[in-house]
Amino acid sequence: MLPVMIIFALGVGNFALHQAVLQSGHPMLGQMPWFVHMLGGKLTLATEFMVLLAAMMLAANGWPMLVWVYLGYSGLNALAAWLILSDQI
């Protein structure tokens, strides 16, 4: 149960970072394909949810080490969000 709770907590952070990037108005967002802008970015949030759901389900069904994979994924998300939000790229 602990791996699922850790993944859920990381997922909440991923959603917050994702929403912050979508609302940042960064010029790079304008270069994304048309389907990314469909529904105001909600499609990408739905994809983020599917990744979170899959990770939680796998961890709950015998893959507790998936926490490390999702932690790495969350770290890359945090790095990318920091780069975008701080205008490093």
Coordinates of C-alpha atoms in Angstrom, one line a residue:
M1 CA 0.0 0.0 0.0
L2 CA 2.9 2.4 0.7
P3 CA 4.2 2.3 -2.9
V4 CA 0.7 3.3 -4.2
M5 CA 0.6 6.2 -1.7
I6 CA 4.0 7.4 -2.7
I7 CA 3.2 7.2 -6.4
F8 CA -0.1 9.0 -5.7
A9 CA 1.7 11.8 -3.9
L10 CA 4.3 12.1 -6.7
G11 CA 1.4 12.2 -9.2
V12 CA -0.2 15.1 -7.4
G13 CA 3.1 17.0 -7.8
N14 CA 3.3 16.0 -11.5
F15 CA -0.2 17.4 -12.1
A16 CA 0.6 20.6 -10.3
L17 CA 3.8 21.1 -12.4
H18 CA 2.0 20.2 -15.6
Q19 CA -0.7 22.7 -14.9
A20 CA 1.8 25.4 -14.1
V21 CA 3.6 24.8 -17.4
L22 CA 0.4 24.9 -19.3
Q23 CA -0.6 28.2 -17.7
S24 CA 2.9 29.7 -18.1
G25 CA 2.3 30.9 -21.6
H26 CA 5.9 29.9 -22.6
P27 CA 6.6 30.4 -26.3
M28 CA 7.6 26.8 -26.6
L29 CA 4.0 25.7 -26.0
G30 CA 3.0 27.4 -29.2
Q31 CA 5.3 25.1 -31.1
M32 CA 3.5 22.0 -29.9
P33 CA 1.3 20.1 -32.4
W34 CA -2.3 21.1 -32.8
F35 CA -3.6 18.1 -30.9
V36 CA -1.7 19.2 -27.8
H37 CA -3.8 22.4 -27.7
M38 CA -7.0 20.5 -28.2
L39 CA -9.3 21.1 -25.3
G40 CA -6.9 23.7 -23.8
G41 CA -4.3 21.2 -22.8
K42 CA -6.7 18.8 -21.1
L43 CA -5.6 16.0 -23.4
T44 CA -2.1 16.2 -22.0
L45 CA -3.5 16.2 -18.5
A46 CA -5.6 13.1 -19.3
T47 CA -2.4 11.4 -20.6
E48 CA -0.7 12.3 -17.3
F49 CA -3.6 10.7 -15.4
M50 CA -3.3 7.5 -17.5
V51 CA 0.4 7.3 -16.6
L52 CA -0.4 7.8 -12.9
L53 CA -3.2 5.3 -13.0
A54 CA -1.1 2.6 -14.7
A55 CA 1.8 3.2 -12.2
M56 CA -0.6 2.9 -9.3
M57 CA -2.2 -0.2 -10.6
L58 CA 1.1 -2.0 -11.4
A59 CA 2.4 -1.1 -7.9
A60 CA -0.7 -2.4 -6.3
N61 CA -0.5 -5.7 -8.2
G62 CA 3.0 -6.8 -7.4
W63 CA 5.3 -4.3 -8.9
P64 CA 6.3 -2.2 -5.8
M65 CA 9.7 -1.3 -7.3
L66 CA 7.9 0.7 -9.9
V67 CA 8.0 3.5 -7.3
W68 CA 11.6 4.1 -8.4
V69 CA 10.6 4.3 -12.0
Y70 CA 7.9 6.8 -11.2
L71 CA 10.2 8.7 -9.0
G72 CA 12.6 9.0 -11.9
Y73 CA 9.7 10.1 -14.2
S74 CA 8.7 12.7 -11.7
G75 CA 12.2 14.0 -11.4
L76 CA 12.5 14.4 -15.1
N77 CA 9.1 16.2 -15.1
A78 CA 10.3 18.5 -12.3
L79 CA 13.5 19.3 -14.1
A80 CA 11.6 20.0 -17.4
A81 CA 9.1 22.2 -15.5
W82 CA 11.9 24.1 -13.8
L83 CA 13.6 24.7 -17.1
I84 CA 10.5 26.0 -18.7
L85 CA 9.1 28.1 -15.8
S86 CA 12.5 29.7 -15.0
D87 CA 13.0 30.6 -18.7
Q88 CA 16.2 28.5 -18.9
I89 CA 15.0 27.2 -22.3

